[in-house]
Coordinates of C-alpha atoms in Angstrom, one line a residue:
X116 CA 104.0 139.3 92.0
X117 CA 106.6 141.5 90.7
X118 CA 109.0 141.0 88.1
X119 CA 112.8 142.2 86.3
X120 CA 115.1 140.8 83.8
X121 CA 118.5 141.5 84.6
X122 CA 120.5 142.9 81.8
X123 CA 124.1 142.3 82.5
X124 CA 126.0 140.1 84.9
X125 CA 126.0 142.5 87.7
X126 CA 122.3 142.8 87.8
X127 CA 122.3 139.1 88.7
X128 CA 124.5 139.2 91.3
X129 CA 122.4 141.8 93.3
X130 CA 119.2 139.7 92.6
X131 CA 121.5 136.7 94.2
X132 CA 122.3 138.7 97.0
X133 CA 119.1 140.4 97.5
X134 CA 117.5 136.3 97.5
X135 CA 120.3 135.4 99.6
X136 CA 118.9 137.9 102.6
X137 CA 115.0 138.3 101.3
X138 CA 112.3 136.4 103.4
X139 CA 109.2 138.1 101.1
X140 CA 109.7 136.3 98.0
X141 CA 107.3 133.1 97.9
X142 CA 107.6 132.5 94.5
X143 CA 110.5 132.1 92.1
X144 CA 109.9 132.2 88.4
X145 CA 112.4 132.1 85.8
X146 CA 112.1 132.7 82.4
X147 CA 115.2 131.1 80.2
X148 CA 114.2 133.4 76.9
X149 CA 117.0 134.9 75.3
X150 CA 120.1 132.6 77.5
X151 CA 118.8 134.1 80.9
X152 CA 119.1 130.8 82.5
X153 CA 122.4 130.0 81.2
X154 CA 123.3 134.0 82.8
X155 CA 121.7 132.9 85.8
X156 CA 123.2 129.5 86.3
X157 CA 126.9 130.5 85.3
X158 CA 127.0 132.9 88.2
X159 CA 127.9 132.1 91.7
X160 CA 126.5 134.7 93.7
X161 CA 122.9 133.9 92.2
X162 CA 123.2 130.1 92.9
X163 CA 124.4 131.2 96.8
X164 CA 121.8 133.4 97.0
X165 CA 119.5 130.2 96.5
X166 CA 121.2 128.3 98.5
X167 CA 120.8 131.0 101.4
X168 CA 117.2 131.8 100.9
X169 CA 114.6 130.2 103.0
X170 CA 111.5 131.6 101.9
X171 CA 111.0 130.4 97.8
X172 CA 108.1 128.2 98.5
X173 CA 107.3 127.6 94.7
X174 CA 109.8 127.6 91.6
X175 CA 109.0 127.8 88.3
X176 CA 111.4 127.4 85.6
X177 CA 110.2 127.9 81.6
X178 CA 112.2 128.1 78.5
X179 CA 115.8 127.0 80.9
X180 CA 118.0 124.8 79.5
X181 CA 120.0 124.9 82.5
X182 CA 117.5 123.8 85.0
X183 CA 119.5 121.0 86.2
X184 CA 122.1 123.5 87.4
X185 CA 120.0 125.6 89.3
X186 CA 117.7 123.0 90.9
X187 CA 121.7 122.1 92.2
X188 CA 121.3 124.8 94.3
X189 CA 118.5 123.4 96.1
X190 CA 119.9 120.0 96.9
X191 CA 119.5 118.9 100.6
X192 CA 118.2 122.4 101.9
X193 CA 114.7 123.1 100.4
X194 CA 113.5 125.2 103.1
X195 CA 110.6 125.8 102.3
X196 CA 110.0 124.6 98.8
X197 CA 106.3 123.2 98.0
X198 CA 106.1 123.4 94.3
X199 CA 108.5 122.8 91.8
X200 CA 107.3 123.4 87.6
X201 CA 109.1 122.5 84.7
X202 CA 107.7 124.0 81.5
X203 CA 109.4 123.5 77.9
X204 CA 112.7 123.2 79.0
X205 CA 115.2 121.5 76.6
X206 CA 117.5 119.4 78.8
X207 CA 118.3 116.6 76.7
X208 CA 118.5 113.1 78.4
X209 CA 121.6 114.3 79.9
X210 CA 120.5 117.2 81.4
X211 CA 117.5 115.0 82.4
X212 CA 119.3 113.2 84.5
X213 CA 121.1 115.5 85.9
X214 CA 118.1 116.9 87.2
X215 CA 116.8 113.4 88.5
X216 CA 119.8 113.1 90.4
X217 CA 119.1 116.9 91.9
X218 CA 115.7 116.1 92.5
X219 CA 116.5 112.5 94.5
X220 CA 118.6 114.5 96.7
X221 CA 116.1 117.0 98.1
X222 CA 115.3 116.1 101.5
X223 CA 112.3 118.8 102.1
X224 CA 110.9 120.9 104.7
X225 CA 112.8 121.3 108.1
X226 CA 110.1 120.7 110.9
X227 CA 110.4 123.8 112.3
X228 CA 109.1 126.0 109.2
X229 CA 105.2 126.6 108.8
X230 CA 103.0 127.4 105.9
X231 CA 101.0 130.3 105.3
X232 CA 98.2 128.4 106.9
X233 CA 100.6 127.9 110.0
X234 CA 100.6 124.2 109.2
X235 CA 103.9 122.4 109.7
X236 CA 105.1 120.9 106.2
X237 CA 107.6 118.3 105.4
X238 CA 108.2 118.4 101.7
X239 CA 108.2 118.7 98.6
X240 CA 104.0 118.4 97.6
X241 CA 103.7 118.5 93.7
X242 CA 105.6 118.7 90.5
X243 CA 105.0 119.3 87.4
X244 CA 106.3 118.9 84.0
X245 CA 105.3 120.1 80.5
X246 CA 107.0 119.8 77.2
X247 CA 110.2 118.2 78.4
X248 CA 112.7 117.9 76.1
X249 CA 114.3 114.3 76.5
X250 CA 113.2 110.7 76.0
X251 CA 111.5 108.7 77.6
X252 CA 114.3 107.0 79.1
X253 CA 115.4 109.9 80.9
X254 CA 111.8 110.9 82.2
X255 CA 111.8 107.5 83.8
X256 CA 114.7 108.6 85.6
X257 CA 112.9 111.9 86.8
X258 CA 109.9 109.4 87.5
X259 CA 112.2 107.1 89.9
X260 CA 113.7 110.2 91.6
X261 CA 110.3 111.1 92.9
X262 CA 110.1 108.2 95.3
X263 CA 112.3 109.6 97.9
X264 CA 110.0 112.3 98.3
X265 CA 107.4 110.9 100.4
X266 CA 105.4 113.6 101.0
X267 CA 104.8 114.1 97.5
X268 CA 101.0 114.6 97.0
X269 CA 100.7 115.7 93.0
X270 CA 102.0 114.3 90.0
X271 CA 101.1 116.3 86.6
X272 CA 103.1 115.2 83.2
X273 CA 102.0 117.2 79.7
X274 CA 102.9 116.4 76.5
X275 CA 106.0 114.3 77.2
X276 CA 107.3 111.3 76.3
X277 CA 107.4 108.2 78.8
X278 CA 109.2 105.3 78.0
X279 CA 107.2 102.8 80.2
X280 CA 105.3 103.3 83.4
X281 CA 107.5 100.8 85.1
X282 CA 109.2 103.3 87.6
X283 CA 105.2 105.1 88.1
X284 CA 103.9 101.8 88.8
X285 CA 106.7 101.1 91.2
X286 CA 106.3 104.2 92.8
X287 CA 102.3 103.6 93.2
X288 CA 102.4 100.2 94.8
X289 CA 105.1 101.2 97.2
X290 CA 103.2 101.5 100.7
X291 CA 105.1 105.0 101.5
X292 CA 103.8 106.5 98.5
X293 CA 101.6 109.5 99.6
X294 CA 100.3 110.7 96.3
X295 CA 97.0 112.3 95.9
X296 CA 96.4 113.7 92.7
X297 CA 98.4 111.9 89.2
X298 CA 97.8 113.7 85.8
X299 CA 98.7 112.6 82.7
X300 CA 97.8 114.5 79.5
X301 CA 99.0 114.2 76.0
X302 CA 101.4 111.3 76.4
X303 CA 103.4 109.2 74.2
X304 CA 103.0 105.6 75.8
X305 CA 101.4 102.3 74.9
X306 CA 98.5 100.8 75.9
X307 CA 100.2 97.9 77.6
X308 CA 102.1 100.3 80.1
X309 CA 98.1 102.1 81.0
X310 CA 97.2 98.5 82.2
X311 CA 100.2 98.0 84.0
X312 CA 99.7 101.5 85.8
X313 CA 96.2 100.1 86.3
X314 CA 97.3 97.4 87.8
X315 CA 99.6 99.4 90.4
X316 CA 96.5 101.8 90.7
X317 CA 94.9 98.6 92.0
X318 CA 97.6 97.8 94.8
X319 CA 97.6 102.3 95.9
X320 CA 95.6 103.0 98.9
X321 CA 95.7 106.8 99.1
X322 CA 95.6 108.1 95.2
X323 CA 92.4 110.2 94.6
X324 CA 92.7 111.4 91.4
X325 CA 93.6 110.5 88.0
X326 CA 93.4 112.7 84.8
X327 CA 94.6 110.6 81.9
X328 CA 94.7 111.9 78.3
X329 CA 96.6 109.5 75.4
X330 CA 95.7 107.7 72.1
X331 CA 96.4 104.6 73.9
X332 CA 92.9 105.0 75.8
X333 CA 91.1 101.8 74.2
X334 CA 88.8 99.9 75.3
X335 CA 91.4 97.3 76.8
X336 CA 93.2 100.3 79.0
X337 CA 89.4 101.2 80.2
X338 CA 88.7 97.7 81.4
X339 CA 91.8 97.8 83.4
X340 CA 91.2 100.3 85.4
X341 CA 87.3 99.2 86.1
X342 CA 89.0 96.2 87.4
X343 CA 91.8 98.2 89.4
X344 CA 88.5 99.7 90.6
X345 CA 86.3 96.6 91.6
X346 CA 87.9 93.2 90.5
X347 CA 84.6 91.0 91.2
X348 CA 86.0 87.8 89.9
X349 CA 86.3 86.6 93.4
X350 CA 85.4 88.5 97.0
X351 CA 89.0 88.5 98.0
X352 CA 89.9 89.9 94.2
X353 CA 87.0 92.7 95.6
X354 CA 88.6 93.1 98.7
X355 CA 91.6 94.1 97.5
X356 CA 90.9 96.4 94.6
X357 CA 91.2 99.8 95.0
X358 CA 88.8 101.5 97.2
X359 CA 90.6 105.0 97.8
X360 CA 90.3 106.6 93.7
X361 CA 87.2 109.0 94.0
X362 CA 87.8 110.9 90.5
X363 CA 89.0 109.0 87.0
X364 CA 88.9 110.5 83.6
X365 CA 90.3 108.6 81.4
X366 CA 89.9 110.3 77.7
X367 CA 91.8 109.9 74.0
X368 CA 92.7 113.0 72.2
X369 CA 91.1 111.1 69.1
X370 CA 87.6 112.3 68.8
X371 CA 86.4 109.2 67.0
X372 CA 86.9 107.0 70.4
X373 CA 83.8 106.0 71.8
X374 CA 83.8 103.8 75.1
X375 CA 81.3 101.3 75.7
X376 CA 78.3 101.9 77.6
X377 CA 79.0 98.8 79.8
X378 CA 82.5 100.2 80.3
X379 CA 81.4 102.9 80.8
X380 CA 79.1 102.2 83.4
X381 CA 81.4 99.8 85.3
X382 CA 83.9 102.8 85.9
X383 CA 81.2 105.0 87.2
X384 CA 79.9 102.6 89.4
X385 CA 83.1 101.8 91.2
X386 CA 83.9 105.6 91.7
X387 CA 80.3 106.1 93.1
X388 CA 81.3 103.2 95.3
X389 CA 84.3 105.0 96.7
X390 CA 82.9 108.0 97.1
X391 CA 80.1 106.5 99.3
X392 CA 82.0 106.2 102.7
X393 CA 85.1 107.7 103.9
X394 CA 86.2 104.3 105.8
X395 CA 87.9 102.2 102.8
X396 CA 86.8 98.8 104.8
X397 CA 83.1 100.0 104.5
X398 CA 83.5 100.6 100.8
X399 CA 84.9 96.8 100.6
X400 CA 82.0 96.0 102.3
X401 CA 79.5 97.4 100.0
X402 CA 81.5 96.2 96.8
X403 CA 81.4 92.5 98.2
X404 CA 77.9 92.6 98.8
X405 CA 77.4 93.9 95.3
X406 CA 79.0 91.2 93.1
X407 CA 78.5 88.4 95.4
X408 CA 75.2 87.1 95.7
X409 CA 76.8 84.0 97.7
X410 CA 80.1 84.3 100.0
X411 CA 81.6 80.9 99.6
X412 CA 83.0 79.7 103.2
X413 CA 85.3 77.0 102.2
X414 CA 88.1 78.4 102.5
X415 CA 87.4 79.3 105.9
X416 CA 86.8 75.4 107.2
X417 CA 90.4 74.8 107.5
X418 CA 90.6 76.6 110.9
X419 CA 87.3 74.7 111.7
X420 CA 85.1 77.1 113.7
X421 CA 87.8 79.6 114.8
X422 CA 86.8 82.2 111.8
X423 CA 83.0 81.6 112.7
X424 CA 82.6 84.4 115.2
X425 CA 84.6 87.0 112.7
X426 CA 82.0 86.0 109.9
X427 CA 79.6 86.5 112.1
X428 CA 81.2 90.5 113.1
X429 CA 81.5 90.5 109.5
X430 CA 77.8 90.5 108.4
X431 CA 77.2 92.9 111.4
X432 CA 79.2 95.3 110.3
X433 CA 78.1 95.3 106.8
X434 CA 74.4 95.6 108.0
X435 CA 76.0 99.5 109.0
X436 CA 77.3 99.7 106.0
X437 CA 73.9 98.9 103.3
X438 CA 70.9 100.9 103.3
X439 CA 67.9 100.2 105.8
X440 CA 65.5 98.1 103.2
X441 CA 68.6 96.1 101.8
X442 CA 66.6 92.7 103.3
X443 CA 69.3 90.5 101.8
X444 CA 71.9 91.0 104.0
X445 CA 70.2 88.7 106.8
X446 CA 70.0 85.2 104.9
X447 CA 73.0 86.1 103.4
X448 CA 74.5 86.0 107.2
X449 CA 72.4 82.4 107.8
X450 CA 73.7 80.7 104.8
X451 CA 77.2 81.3 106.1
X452 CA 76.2 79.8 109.4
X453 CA 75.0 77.2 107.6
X454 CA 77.9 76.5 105.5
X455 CA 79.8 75.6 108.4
X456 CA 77.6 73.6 110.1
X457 CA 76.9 71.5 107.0
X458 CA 80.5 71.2 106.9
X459 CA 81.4 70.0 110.5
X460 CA 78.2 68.6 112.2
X461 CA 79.9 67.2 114.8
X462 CA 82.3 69.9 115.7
X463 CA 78.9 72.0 115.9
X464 CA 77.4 69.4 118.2
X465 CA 80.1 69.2 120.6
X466 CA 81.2 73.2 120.4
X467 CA 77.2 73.8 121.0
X468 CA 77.7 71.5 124.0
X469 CA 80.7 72.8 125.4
X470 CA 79.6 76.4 125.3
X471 CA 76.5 75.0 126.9
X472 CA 78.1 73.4 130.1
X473 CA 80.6 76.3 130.6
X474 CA 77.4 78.5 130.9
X475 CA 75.9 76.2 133.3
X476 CA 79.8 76.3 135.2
X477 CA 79.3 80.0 135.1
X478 CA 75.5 80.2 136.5
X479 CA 76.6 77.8 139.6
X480 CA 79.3 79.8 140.5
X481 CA 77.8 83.1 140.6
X482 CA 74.4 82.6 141.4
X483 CA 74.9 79.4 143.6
X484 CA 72.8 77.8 141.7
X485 CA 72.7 73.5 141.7
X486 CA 70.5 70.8 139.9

């Protein structure tokens, strides 16, 4: 990677020119030491030259106080751009928003570009943000900005400080949320936002990994995510945890914090779980089985015996799921049986009997058989 520091207005026009036609330069870093940014953002030919290039696929911006204006340059074009990084730069909550309103208007990759791996891309796939002078208010605003970028994959926010996690949250439970990997290190938040995070984390169905770093890590925000994790208070609480997080670390910057073993080894347990298939329906499975010595079928008996035959799939598709001497599984499957026939006798009796003469019906007429 090569690098210059213009000295004088003129040199930035040529490097805006020489962007405006190069198709070499992948990656775009800009050190705002010493009021470069504000030289770079202040002229034209540099911001066209942004504008016109189609081959930045990562930009890096450190030390700019003027990163709002030259993100500007890549609103609704983009072509190309896979990374954006944001690294002690002093914007202020106006500036901050500024750049929210940049970022919300990026529309990503055209379809017909490629990346070096000759695989078609369609946006922008992580940001990051360290050190980001503004309040919380305004990183919120950043935060909410990222949701119209749906093929966003990576989140990573250092030492900054976040108002709430309402617009995270938001963005997590929303079902077009494609992100992968969330970090947050060093944050200023409480530990009521964490548990309402973990509580979204609960509702995502494609977030893999989570690096969270705060003094707000207690023993409260730990539960929380166990039971984003596997939520065994009832099986349809278990069903619908989360069953897609395969990597969690959750740590406080206070050395004195010491987690619980039983936390502890609740956490680990349902990360081993998800890790343990690849199908998230299997992992439900397994996690049901787990914390449920007895499936209760009443709530089933109000369709009578309609649900019986799924129940029924249901058990044989867990017996794929557990290990080979799991012997459980089998008068698990009966007691269900049972449970509905203790509850309707007679619709048993006279479902039994039907399916019996429409057998019979079905022997006659292909066999020719009569009695």
């Amino acid at each position: 990677m090569a690098s210059w520091a213009p000295q004088s207005g003129a040199d930035v026009t040529r490097l805006g020119k020489a962007l405006a036609r190069g198709k070499g330069v992948r990656r775009l870093k800009i050190d705002g030491t010493d009021g470069l940014d504000r030289m770079l953002a202040s002229d034209a030919e540099f911001l066209e030259g942004l504008r016109r290039n189609t081959s930045v696929r990562m930009l890096e911006l450190g030390n700019c106080t003027f990163s709002a204006e030259i993100m500007k340059a890549f609103e609704g074009r983009v072509d190309g751009l896979s990374v954006i990084i944001l690294d002690r730069c002093d914007l202020g909550d106006d500036g901050g928003r500024a750049l929210a309103d940049s970022l919300g208007k990026i529309e990503g990759w055209s379809r017909s570009f490629k990346n070096y791996r000759g695989e078609r891309c369609v946006g922008v796939k992580q940001i990051r943000f360290r050190r980001m002078g503004m309040t919380g208010d305004a990183l919120d605003a950043l935060v909410l900005s990222m949701r119209k970028l749906e093929d966003l994959e990576e989140i990573a926010i250092v030492d900054c400080n976040i108002a709430n996690t309402i617009a995270l949250s938001n963005m997590l439970e929303d079902p077009k949320c494609n992100l992968r990997k969330l970090s947050l290190q060093n944050i200023s938040i409480t530990g009521n936002s964490l548990i309402l995070l973990a509580d979204a984390i609960a509702k995502n169905v494609r977030l893999e990994h989570m690096y969270l770093v705060s003094d707000s890590c207690d023993d409260r925000v730990l539960a929380a995510f166990s039971m984003a994790l596997c939520d065994a208070s009832s099986p349809n609480a278990t069903f619908l945890s989360n069953h897609s997080m395969r990597y969690f670390v959750c740590s406080s910057s206070n050395e004195e914090t010491i987690w619980p073993d039983n936390l502890e080894r609740m956490l680990q347990r349902g990360l081993e779980l998800n890790r343990s298939a690849n199908d998230t329906r299997d992992i439900a499975i397994k996690k049901i089985l787990l914390h449920h010595e007895r499936l209760d079928m009443t709530s089933c008996f109000e369709w009578e015996l309609k649900l019986l035959p799924h129940v029924i799939a249901w058990f044989e598709q867990a017996g794929k799921c557990v290990e080979n001497n799991d012997n459980s599984l089998s008068p698990r499957k009966l007691d269900a049986i049972y449970q509905f026939t203790r509850a309707m006798p007679l619709t048993t009796v006279a479902k039994a009997e039907c399916w019996e003469t429409q057998w019979e019906m079905a022997k006659r007429k292909r066999f020719g058989v009569t009695w």
